[in-house]
N, C-alpha and C. Protein backbone atom coordinates (compact mmCIF):
# COMPACT_ATOMS: atom_id res chain seq x y z
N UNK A 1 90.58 96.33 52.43
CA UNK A 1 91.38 95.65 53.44
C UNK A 1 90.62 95.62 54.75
N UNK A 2 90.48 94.69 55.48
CA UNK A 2 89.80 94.49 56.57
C UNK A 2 90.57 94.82 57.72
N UNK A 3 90.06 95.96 59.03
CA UNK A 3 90.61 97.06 59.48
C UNK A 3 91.54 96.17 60.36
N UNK A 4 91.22 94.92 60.98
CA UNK A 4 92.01 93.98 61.85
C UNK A 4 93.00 93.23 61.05
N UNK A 5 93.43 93.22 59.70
CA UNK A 5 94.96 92.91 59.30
C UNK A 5 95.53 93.44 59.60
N UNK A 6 96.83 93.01 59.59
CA UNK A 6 98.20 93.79 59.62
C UNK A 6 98.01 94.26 61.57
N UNK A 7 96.88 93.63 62.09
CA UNK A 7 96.99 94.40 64.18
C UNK A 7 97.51 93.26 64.60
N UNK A 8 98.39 93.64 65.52
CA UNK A 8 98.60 92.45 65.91
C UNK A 8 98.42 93.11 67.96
N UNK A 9 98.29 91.86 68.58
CA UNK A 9 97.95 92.09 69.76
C UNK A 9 99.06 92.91 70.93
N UNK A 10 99.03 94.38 71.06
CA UNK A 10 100.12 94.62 72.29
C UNK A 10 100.24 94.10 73.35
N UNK A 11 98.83 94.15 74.25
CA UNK A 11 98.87 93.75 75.61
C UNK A 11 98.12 92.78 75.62
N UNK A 12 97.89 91.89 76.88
CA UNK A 12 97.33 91.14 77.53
C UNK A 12 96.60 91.26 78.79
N UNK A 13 95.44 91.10 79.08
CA UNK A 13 94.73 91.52 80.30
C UNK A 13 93.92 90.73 80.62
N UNK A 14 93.32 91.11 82.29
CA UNK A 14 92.78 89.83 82.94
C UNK A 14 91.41 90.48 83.05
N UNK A 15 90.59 89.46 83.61
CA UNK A 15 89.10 90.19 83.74
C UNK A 15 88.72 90.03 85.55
N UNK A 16 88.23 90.37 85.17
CA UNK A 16 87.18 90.94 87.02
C UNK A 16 87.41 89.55 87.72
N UNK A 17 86.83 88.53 87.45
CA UNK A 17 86.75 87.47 88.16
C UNK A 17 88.50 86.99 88.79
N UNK A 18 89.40 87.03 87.73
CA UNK A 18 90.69 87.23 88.33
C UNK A 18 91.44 88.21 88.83
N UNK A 19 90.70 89.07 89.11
CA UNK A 19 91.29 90.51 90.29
C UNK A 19 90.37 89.95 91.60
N UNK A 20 89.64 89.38 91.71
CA UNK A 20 88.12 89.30 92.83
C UNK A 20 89.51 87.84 93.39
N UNK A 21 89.82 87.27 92.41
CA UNK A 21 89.97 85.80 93.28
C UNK A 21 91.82 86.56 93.87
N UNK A 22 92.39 87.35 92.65
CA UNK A 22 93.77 87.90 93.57
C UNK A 22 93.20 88.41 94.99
N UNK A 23 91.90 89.35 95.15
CA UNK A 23 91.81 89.92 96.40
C UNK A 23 91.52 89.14 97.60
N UNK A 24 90.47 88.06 97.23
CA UNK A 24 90.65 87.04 97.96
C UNK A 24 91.71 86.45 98.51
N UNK A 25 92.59 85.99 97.58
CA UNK A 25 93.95 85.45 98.02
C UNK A 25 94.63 86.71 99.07
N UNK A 26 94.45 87.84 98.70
CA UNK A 26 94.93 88.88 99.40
C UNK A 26 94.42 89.07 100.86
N UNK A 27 93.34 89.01 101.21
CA UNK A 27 92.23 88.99 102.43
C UNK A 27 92.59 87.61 103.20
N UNK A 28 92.68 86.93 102.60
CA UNK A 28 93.16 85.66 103.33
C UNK A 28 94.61 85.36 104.26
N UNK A 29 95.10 85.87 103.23
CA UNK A 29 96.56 85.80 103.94
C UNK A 29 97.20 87.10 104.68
N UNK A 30 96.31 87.81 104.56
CA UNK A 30 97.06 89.24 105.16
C UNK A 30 95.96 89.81 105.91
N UNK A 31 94.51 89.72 106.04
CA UNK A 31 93.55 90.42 106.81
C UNK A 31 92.59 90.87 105.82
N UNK A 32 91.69 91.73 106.65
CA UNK A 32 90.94 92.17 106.32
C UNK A 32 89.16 91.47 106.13
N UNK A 33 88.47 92.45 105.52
CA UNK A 33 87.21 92.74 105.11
C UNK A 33 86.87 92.03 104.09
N UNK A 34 86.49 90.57 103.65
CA UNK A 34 86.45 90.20 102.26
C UNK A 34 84.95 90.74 101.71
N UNK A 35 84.49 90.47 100.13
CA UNK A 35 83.94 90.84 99.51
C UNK A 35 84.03 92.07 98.40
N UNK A 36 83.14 91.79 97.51
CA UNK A 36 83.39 93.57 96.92
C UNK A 36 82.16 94.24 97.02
N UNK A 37 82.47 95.49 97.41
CA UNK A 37 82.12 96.26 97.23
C UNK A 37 80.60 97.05 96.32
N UNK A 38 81.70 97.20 94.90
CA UNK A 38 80.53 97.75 93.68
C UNK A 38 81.56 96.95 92.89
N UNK A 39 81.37 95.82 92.02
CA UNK A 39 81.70 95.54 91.10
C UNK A 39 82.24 96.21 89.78
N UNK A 40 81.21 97.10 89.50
CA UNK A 40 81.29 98.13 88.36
C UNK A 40 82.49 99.22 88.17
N UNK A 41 82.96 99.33 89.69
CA UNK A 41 84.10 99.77 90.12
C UNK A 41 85.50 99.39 89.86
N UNK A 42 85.27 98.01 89.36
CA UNK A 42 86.26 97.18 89.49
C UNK A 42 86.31 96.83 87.39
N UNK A 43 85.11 96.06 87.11
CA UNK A 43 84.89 96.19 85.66
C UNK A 43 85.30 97.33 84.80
N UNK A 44 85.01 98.20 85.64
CA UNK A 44 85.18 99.44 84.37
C UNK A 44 86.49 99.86 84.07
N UNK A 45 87.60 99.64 85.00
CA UNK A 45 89.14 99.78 85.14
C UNK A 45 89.72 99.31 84.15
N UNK A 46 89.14 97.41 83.80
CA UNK A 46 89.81 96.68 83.70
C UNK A 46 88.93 97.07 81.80
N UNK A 47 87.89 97.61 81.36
CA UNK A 47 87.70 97.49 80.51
C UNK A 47 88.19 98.46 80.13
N UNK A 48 88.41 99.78 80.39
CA UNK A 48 88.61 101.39 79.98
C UNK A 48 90.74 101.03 79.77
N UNK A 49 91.25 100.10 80.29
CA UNK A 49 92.69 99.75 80.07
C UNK A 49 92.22 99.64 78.87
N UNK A 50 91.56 98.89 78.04
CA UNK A 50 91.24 97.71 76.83
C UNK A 50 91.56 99.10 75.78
N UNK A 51 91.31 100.32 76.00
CA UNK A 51 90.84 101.45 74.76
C UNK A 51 92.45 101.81 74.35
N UNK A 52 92.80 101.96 73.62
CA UNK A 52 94.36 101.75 72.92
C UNK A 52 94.24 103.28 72.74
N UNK A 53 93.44 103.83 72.77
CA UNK A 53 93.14 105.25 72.28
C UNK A 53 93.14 106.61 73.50
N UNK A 54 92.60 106.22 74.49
CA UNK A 54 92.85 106.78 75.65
C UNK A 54 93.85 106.69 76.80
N UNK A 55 94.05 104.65 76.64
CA UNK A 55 95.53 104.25 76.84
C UNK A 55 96.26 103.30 76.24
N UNK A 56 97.21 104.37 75.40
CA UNK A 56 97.85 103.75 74.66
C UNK A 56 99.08 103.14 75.10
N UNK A 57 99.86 103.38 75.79
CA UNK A 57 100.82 102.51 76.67
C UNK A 57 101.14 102.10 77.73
N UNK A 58 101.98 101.11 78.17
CA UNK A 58 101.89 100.59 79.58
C UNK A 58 101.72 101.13 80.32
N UNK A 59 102.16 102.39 80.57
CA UNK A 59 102.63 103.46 81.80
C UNK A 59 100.99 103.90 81.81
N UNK A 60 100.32 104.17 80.71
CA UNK A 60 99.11 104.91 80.68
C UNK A 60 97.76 103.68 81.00
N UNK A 61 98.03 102.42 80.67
CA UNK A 61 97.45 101.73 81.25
C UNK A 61 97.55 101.24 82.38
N UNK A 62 98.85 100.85 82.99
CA UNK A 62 99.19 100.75 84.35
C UNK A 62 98.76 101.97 85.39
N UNK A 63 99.25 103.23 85.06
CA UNK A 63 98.37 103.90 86.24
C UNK A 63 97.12 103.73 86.54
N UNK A 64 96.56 103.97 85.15
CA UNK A 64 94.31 103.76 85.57
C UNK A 64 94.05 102.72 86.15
N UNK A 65 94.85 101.48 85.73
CA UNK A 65 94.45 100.86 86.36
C UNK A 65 95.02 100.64 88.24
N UNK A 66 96.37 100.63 88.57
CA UNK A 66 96.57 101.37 89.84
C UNK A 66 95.49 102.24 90.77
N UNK A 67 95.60 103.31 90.17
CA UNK A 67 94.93 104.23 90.65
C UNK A 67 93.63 104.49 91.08
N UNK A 68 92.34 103.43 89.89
CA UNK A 68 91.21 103.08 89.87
C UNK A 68 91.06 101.80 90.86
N UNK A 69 91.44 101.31 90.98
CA UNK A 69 91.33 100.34 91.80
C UNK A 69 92.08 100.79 93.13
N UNK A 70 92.83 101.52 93.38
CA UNK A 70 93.00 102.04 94.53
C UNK A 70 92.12 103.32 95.24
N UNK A 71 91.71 103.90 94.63
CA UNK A 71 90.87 105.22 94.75
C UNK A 71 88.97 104.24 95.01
N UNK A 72 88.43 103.98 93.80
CA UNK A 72 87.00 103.76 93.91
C UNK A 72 86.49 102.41 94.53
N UNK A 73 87.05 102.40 95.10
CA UNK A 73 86.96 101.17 96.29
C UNK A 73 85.99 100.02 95.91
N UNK A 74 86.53 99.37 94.79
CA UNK A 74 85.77 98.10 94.50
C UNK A 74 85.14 97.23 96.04
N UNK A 75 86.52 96.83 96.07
CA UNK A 75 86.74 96.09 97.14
C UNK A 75 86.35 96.84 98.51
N UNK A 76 85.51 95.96 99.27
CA UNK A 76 84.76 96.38 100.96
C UNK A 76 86.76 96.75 101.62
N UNK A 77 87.54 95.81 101.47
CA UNK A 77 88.92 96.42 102.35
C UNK A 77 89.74 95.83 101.28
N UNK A 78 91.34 96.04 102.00
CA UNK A 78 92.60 95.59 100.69
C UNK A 78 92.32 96.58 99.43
N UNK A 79 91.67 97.49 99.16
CA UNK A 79 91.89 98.12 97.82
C UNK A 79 93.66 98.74 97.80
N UNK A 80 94.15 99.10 98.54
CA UNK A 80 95.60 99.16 97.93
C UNK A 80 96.46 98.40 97.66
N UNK A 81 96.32 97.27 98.63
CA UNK A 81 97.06 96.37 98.43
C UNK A 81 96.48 95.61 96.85
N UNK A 82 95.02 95.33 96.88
CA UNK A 82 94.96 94.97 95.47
C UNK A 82 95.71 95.79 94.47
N UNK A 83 95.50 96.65 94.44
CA UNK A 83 95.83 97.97 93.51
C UNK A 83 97.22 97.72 93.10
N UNK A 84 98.10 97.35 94.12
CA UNK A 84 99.69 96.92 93.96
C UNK A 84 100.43 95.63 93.19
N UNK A 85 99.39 94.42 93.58
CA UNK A 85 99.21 93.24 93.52
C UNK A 85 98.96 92.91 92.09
N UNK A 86 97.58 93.69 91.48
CA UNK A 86 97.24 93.50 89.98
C UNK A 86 97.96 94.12 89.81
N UNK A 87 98.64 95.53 89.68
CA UNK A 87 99.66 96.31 88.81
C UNK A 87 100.97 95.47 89.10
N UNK A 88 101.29 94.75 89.57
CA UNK A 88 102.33 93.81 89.40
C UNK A 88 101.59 93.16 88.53
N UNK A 89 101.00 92.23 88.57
CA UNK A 89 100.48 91.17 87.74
C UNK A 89 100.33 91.61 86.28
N UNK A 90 99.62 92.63 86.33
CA UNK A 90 99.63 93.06 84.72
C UNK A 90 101.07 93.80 84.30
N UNK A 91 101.90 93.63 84.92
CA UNK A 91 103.39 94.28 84.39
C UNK A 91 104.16 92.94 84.02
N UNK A 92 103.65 91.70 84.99
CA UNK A 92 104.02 90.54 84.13
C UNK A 92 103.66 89.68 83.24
N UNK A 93 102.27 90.11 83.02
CA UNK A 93 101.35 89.28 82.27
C UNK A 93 102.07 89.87 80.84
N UNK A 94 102.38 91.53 80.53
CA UNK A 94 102.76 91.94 79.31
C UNK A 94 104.47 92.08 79.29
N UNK A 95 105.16 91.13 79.82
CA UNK A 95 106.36 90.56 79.54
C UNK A 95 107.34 91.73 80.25
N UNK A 96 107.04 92.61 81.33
CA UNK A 96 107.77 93.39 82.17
C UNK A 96 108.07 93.21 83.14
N UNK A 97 108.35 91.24 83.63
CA UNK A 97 108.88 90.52 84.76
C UNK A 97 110.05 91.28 85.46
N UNK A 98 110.86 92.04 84.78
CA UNK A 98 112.28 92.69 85.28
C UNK A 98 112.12 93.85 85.78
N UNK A 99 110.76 94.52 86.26
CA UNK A 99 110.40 95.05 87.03
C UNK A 99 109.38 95.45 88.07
N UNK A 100 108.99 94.23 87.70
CA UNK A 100 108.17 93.83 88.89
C UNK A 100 108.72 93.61 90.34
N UNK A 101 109.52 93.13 90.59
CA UNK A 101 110.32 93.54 91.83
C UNK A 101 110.26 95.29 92.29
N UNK A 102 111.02 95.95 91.08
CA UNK A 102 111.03 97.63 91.74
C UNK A 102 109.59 98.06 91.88
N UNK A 103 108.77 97.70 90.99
CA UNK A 103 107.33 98.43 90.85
C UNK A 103 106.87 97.91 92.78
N UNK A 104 106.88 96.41 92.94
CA UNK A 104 106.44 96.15 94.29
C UNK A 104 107.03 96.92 95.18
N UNK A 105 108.07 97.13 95.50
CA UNK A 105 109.11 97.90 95.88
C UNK A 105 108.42 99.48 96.29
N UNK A 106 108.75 99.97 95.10
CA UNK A 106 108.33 101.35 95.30
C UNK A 106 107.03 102.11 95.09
N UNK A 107 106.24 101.02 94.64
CA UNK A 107 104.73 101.26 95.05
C UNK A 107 104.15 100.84 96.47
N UNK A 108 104.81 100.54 97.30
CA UNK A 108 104.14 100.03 98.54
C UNK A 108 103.99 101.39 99.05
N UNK A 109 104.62 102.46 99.37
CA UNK A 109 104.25 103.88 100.12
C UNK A 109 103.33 104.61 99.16
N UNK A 110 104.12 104.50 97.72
CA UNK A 110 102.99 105.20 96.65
C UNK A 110 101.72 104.88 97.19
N UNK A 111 101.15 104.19 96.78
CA UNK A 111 99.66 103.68 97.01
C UNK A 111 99.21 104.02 98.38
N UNK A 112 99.67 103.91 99.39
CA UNK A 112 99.47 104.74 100.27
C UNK A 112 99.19 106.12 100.13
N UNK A 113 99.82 107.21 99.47
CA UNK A 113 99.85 108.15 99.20
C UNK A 113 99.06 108.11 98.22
N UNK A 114 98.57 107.69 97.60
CA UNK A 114 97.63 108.04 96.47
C UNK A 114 96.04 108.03 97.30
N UNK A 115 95.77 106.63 97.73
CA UNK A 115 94.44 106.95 98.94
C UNK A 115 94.27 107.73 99.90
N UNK A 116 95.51 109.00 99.98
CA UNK A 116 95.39 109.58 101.61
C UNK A 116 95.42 110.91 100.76
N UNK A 117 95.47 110.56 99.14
CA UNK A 117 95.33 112.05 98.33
C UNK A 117 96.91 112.91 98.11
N UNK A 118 97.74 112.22 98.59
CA UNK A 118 98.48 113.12 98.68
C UNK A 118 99.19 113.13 97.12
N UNK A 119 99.53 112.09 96.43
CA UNK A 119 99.98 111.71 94.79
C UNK A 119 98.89 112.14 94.10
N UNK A 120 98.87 112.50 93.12
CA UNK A 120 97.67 112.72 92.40
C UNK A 120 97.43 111.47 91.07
N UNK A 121 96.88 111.49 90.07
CA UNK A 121 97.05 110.64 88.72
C UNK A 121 98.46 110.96 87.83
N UNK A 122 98.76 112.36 87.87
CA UNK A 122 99.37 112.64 86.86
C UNK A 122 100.94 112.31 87.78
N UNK A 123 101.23 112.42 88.69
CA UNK A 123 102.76 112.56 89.77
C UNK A 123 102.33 110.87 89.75
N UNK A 124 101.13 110.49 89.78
CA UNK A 124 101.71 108.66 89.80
C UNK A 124 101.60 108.12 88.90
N UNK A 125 101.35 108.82 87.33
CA UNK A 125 101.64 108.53 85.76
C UNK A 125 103.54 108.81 85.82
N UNK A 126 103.88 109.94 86.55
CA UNK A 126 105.20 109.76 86.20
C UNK A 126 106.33 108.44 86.57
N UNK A 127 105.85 108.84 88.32
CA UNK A 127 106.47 107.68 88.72
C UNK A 127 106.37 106.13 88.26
N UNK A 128 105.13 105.77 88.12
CA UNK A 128 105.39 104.75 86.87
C UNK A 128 106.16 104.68 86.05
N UNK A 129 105.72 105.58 85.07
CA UNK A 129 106.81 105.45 84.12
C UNK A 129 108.15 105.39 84.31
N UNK A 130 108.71 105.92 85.24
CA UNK A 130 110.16 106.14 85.77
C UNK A 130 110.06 104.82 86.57
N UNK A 131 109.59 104.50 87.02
CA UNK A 131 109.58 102.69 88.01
C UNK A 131 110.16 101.87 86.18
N UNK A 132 108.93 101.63 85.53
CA UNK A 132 109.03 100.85 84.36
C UNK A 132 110.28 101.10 83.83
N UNK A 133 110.62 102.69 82.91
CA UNK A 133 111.36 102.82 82.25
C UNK A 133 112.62 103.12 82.29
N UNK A 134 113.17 103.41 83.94
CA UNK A 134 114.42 103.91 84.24
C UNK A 134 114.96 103.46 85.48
N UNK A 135 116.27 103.50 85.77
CA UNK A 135 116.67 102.78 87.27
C UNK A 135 116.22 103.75 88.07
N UNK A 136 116.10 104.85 88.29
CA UNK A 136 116.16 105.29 89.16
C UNK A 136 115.21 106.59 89.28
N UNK A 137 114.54 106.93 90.19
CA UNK A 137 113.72 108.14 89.56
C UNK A 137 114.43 109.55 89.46
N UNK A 138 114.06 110.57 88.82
CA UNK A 138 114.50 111.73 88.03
C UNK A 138 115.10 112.37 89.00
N UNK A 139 115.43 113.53 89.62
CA UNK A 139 115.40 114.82 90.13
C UNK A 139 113.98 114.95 90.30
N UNK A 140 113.51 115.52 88.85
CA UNK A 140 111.81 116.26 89.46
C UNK A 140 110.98 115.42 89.97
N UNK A 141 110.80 114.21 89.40
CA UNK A 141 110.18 113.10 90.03
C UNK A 141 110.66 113.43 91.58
N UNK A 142 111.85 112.79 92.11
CA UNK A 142 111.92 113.12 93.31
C UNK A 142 111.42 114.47 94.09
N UNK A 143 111.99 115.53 93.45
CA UNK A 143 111.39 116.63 94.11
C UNK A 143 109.67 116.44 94.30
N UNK A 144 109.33 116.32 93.01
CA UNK A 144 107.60 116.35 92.90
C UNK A 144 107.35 115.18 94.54
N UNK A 145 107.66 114.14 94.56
CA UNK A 145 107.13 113.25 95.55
C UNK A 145 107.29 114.31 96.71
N UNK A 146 108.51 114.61 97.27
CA UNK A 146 109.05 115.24 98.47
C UNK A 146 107.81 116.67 98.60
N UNK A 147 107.79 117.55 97.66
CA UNK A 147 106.93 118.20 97.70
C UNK A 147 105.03 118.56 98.24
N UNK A 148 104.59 116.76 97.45
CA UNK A 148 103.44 116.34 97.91
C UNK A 148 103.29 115.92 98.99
N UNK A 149 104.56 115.12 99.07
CA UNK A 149 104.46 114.91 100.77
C UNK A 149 104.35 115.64 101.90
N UNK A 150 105.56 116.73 101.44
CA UNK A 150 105.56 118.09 102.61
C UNK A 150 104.13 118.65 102.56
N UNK A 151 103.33 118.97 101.16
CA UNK A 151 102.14 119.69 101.29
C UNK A 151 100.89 118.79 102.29
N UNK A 152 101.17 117.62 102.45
CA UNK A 152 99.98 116.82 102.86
C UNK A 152 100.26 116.92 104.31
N UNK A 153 101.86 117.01 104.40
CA UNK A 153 101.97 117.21 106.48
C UNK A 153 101.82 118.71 106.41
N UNK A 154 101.34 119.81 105.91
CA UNK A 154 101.64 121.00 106.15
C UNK A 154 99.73 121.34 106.10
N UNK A 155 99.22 120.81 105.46
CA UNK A 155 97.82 120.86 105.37
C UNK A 155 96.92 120.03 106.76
N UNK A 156 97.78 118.70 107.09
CA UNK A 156 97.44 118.01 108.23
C UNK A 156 97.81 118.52 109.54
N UNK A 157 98.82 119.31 109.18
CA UNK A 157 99.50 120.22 110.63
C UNK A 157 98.25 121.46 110.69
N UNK A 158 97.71 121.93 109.46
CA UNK A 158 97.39 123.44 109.92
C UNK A 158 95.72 123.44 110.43
């Protein structure tokens, strides 16, 4: 049996040249620094999503890619806002239009907090998932945010 019967396709994804032209569109209308950066920065996000094996579901592909593109600074400026922009986009590209509103929503401070260090990968693997999969976020979810936050003004205070 040939190993590609019976697969059928989960996700859908975009390549480099359509994250470069979203950031553009992004730089244009809102400011900033255009150009990128390191390319490779940006490629490797969008290919390392592709591994079904390391990430196997939305939540696990949606953060890396979030997070990678917000952290390794493809992009010369706008890396968060990209970071927000494609993780919308790829939440609608794989048929999760009905939350793309909350994800924009409640990733606008996230992402902030993730470049200033204060979220880590794994506290913005949850919240994803809780954006995607639930109305409302948890208890610990909440606590966990409130927590990181307090530690980042308590470290900036001392």
């Amino acid at each position: 049996m040939n190993p590609s019967e019976g697969m059928s396709i989960r996700f859908f994804y975009f390549d480099a040249a359509h994250a470069i032209r979203v950031h553009d569109w992004i730089i244009a209308n809102s400011g900033g620094l255009a150009g990128t950066k390191d390319i490779g920065q940006l490629e490797s996000p969008l290919e390392h999503i592709q591994n079904d094996l390391y990430y196997p579901e939305m939540e696990d592909k949606l953060t890396h890619l979030v997070f990678s593109i917000n952290k390794n600074h493809a992009f010369n400026d706008g890396n968060k806002r990209s970071s927000l922009v494609l993780g919308a986009y790829f939440l609608e590209l794989n048929g999760f239009d009905h939350v793309v509103k909350r994800f924009v929503k409640e990733m606008e401070n996230i992402t902030v907090w993730v470049a200033d260090n204060v979220i880590d990968k794994d506290l913005l693997h949850q919240i994803i998932s809780s954006v995607i999969y639930e109305d409302d976020y948890s208890e610990a979810i909440k606590l966990a945010i409130v927590e990181a936050v307090d530690a980042a003004k308590q470290f900036n205070l001392g």
